[in-house]
mmCIF file with all atom_site columns, C-alpha atoms in Angstrom:
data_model
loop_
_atom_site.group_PDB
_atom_site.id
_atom_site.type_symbol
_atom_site.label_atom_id
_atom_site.label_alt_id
_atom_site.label_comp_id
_atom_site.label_asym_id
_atom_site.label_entity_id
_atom_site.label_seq_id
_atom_site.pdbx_PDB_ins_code
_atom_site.Cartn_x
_atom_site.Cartn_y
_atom_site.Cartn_z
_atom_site.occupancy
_atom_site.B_iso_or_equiv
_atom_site.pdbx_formal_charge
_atom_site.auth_seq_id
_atom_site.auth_comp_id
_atom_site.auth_asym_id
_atom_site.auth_atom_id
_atom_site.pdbx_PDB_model_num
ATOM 1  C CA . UNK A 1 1  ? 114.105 37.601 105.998 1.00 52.00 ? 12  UNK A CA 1
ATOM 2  C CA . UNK A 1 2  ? 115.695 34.735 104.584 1.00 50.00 ? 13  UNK A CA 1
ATOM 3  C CA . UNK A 1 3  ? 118.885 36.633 103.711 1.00 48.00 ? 14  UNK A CA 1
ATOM 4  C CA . UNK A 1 4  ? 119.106 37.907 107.155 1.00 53.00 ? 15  UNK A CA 1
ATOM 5  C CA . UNK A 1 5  ? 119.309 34.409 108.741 1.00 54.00 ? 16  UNK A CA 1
ATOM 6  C CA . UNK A 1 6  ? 121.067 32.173 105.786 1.00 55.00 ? 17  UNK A CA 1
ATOM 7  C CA . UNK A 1 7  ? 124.594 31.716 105.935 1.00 57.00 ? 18  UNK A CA 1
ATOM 8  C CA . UNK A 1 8  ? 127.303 34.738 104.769 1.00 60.00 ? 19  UNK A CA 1
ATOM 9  C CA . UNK A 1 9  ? 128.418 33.630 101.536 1.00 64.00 ? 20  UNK A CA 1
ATOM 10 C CA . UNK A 1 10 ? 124.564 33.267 99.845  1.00 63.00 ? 21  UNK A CA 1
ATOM 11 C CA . UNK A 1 11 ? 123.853 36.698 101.859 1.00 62.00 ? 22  UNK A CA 1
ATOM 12 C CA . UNK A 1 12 ? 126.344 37.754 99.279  1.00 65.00 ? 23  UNK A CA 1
ATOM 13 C CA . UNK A 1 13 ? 124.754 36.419 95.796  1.00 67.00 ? 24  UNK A CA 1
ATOM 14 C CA . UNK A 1 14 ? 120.715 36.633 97.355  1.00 62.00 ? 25  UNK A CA 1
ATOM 15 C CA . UNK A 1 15 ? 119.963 39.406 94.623  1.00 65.00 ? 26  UNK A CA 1
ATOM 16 C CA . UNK A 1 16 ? 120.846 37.044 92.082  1.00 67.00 ? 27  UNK A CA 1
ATOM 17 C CA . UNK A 1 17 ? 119.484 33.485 93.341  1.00 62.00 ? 28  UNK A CA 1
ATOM 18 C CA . UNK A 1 18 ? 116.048 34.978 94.945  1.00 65.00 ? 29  UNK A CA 1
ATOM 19 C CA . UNK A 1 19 ? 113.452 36.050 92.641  1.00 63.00 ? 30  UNK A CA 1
ATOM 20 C CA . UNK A 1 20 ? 110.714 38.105 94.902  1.00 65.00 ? 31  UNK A CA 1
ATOM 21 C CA . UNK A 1 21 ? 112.428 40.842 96.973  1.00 67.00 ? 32  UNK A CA 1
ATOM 22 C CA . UNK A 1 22 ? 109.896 42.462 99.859  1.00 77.00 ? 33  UNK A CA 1
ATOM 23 C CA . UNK A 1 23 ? 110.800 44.670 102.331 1.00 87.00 ? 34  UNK A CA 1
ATOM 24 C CA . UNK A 1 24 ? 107.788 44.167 104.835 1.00 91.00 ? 35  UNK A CA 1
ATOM 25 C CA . UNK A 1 25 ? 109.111 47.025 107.325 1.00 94.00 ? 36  UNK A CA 1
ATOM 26 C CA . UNK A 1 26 ? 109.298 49.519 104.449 1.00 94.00 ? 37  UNK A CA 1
ATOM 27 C CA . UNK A 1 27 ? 105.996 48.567 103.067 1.00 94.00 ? 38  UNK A CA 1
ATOM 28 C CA . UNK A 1 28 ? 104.143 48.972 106.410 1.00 95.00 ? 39  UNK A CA 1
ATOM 29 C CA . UNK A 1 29 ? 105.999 52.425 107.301 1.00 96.00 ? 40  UNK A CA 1
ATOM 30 C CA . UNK A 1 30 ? 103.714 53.695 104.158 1.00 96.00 ? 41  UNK A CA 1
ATOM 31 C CA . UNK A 1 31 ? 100.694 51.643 105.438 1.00 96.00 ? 42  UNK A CA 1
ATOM 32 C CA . UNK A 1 32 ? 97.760  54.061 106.347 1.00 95.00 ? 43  UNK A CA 1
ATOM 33 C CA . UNK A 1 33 ? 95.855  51.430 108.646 1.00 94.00 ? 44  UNK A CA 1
ATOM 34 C CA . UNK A 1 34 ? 96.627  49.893 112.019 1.00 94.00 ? 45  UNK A CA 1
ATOM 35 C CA . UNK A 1 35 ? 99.346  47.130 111.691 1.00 96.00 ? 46  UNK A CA 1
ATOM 36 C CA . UNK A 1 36 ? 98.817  44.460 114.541 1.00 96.00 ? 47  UNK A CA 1
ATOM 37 C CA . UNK A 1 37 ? 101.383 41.777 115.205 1.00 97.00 ? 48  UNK A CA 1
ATOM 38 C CA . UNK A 1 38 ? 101.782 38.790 117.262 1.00 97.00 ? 49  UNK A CA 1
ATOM 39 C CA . UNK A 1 39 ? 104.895 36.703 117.853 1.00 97.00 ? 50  UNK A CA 1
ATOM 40 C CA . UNK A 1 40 ? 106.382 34.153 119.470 1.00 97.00 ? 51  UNK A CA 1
ATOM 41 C CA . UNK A 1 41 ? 109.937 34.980 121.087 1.00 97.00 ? 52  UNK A CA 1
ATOM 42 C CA . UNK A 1 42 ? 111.227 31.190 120.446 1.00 96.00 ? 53  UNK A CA 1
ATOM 43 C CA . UNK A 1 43 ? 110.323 31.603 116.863 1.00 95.00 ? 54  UNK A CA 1
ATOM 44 C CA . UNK A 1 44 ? 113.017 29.992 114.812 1.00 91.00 ? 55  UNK A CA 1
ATOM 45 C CA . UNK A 1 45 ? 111.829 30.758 111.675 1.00 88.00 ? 56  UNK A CA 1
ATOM 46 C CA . UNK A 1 46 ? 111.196 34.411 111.983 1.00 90.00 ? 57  UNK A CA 1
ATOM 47 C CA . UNK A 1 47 ? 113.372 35.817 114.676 1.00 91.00 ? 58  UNK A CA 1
ATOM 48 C CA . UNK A 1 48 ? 111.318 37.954 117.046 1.00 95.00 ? 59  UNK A CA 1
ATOM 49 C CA . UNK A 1 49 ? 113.246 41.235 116.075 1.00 94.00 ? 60  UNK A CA 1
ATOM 50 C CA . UNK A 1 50 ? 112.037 40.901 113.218 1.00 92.00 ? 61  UNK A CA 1
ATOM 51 C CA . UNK A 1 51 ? 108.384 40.639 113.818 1.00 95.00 ? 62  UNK A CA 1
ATOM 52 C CA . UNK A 1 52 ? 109.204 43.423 116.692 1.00 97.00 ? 63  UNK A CA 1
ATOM 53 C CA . UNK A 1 53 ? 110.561 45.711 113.614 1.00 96.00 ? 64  UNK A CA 1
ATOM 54 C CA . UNK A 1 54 ? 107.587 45.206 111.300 1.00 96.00 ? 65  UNK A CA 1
ATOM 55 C CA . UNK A 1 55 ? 105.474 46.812 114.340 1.00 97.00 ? 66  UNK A CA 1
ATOM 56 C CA . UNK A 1 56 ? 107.967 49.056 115.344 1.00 97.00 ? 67  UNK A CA 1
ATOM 57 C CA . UNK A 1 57 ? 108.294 50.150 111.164 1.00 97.00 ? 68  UNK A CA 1
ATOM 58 C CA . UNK A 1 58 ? 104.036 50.781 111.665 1.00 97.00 ? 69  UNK A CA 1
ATOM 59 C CA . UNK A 1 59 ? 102.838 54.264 111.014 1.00 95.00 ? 70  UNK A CA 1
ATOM 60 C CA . UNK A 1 60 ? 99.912  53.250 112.490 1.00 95.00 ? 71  UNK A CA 1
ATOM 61 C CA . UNK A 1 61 ? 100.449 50.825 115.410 1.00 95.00 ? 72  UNK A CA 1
ATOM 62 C CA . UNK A 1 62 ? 97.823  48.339 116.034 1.00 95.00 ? 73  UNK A CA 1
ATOM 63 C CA . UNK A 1 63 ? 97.825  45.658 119.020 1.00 95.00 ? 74  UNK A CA 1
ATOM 64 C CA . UNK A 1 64 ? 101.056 43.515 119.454 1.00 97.00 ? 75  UNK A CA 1
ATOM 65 C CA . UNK A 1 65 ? 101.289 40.570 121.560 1.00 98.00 ? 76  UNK A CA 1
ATOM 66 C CA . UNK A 1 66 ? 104.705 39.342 122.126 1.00 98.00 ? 77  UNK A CA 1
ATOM 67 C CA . UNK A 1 67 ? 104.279 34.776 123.521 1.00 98.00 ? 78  UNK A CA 1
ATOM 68 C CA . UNK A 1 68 ? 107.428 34.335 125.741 1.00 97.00 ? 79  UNK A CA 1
ATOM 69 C CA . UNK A 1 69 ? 107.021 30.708 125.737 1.00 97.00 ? 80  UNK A CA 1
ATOM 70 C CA . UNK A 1 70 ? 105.896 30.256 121.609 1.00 98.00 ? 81  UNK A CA 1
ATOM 71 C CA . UNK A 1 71 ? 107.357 29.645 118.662 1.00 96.00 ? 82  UNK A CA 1
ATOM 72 C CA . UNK A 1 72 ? 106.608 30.022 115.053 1.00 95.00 ? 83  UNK A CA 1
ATOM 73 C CA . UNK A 1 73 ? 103.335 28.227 114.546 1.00 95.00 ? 84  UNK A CA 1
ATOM 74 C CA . UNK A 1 74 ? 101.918 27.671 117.926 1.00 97.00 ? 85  UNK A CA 1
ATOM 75 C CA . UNK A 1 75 ? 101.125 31.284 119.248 1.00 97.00 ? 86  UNK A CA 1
ATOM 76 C CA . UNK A 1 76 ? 97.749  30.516 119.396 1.00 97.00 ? 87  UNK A CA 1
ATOM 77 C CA . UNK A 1 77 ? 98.070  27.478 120.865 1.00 97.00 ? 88  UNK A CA 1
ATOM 78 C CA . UNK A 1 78 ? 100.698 28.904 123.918 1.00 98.00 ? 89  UNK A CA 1
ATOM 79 C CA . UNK A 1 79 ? 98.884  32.097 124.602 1.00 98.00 ? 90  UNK A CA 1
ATOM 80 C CA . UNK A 1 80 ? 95.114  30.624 125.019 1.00 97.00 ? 91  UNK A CA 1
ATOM 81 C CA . UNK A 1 81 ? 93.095  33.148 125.365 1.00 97.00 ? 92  UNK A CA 1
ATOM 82 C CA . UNK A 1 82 ? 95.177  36.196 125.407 1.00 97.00 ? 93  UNK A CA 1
ATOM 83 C CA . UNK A 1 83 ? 95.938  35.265 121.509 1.00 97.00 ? 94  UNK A CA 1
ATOM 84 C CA . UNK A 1 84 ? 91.901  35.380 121.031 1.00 96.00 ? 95  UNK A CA 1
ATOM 85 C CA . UNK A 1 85 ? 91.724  38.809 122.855 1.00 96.00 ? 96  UNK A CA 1
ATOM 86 C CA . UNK A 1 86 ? 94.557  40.371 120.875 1.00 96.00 ? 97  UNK A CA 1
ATOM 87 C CA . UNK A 1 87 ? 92.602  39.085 117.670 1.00 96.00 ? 98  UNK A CA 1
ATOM 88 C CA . UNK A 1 88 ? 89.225  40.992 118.550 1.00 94.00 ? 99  UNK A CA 1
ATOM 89 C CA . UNK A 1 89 ? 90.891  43.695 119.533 1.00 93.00 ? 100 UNK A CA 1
ATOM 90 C CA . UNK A 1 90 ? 93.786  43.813 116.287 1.00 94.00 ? 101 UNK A CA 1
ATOM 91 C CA . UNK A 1 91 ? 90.527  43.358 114.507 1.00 92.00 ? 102 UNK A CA 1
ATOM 92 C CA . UNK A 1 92 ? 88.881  46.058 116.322 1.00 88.00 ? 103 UNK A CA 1
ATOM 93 C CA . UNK A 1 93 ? 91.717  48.634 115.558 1.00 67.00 ? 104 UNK A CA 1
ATOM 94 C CA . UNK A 1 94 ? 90.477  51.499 113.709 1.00 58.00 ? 105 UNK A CA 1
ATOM 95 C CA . UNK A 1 95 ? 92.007  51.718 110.046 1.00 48.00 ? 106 UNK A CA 1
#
């Protein structure tokens, strides 16, 4: 993620300067259990396409709950109780 969003010229020399390389969308395209996701569209750390493509990447699609009004670290917070329903039922998914 952080090569996606960092400036061009360290996009070009991230192989060499970052030491853990995971590709979270190829990882959970392989995944053989629900993947649930919840985001924030004014996250600024993690822009929301790319929580959208982690879900999108599923194989097996759990719940995803997209907060208009959140950010990165206050989902929860912003979506009250529709966060807490998405939980039981992300937790409820069948794997």
């Amino acid at each position: 993620m952080a090569r996606l969003i960092v400036t061009p010229p360290i996009a070009v020399v991230w192989k060499a300067i970052s030491r853990i390389h995971f590709d979270t969308t190829r990882v959970v395209s392989h995944l053989d259990v629900a993947v649930s996701v919840s985001h924030g569209k004014r996250d600024r750390i993690v822009p929301f396409r790319m929580g959208l493509e982690v879900y999108e990447a599923a194989k097996r699609k759990g719940q995803l709950l997209v907060v208009e009004r959140a950010g990165h670290s206050d989902v929860a917070e912003v979506a009250g109780e529709e966060y807490w329903n998405w939980l039981i039922a992300a937790l409820g998914t069948e794997s």
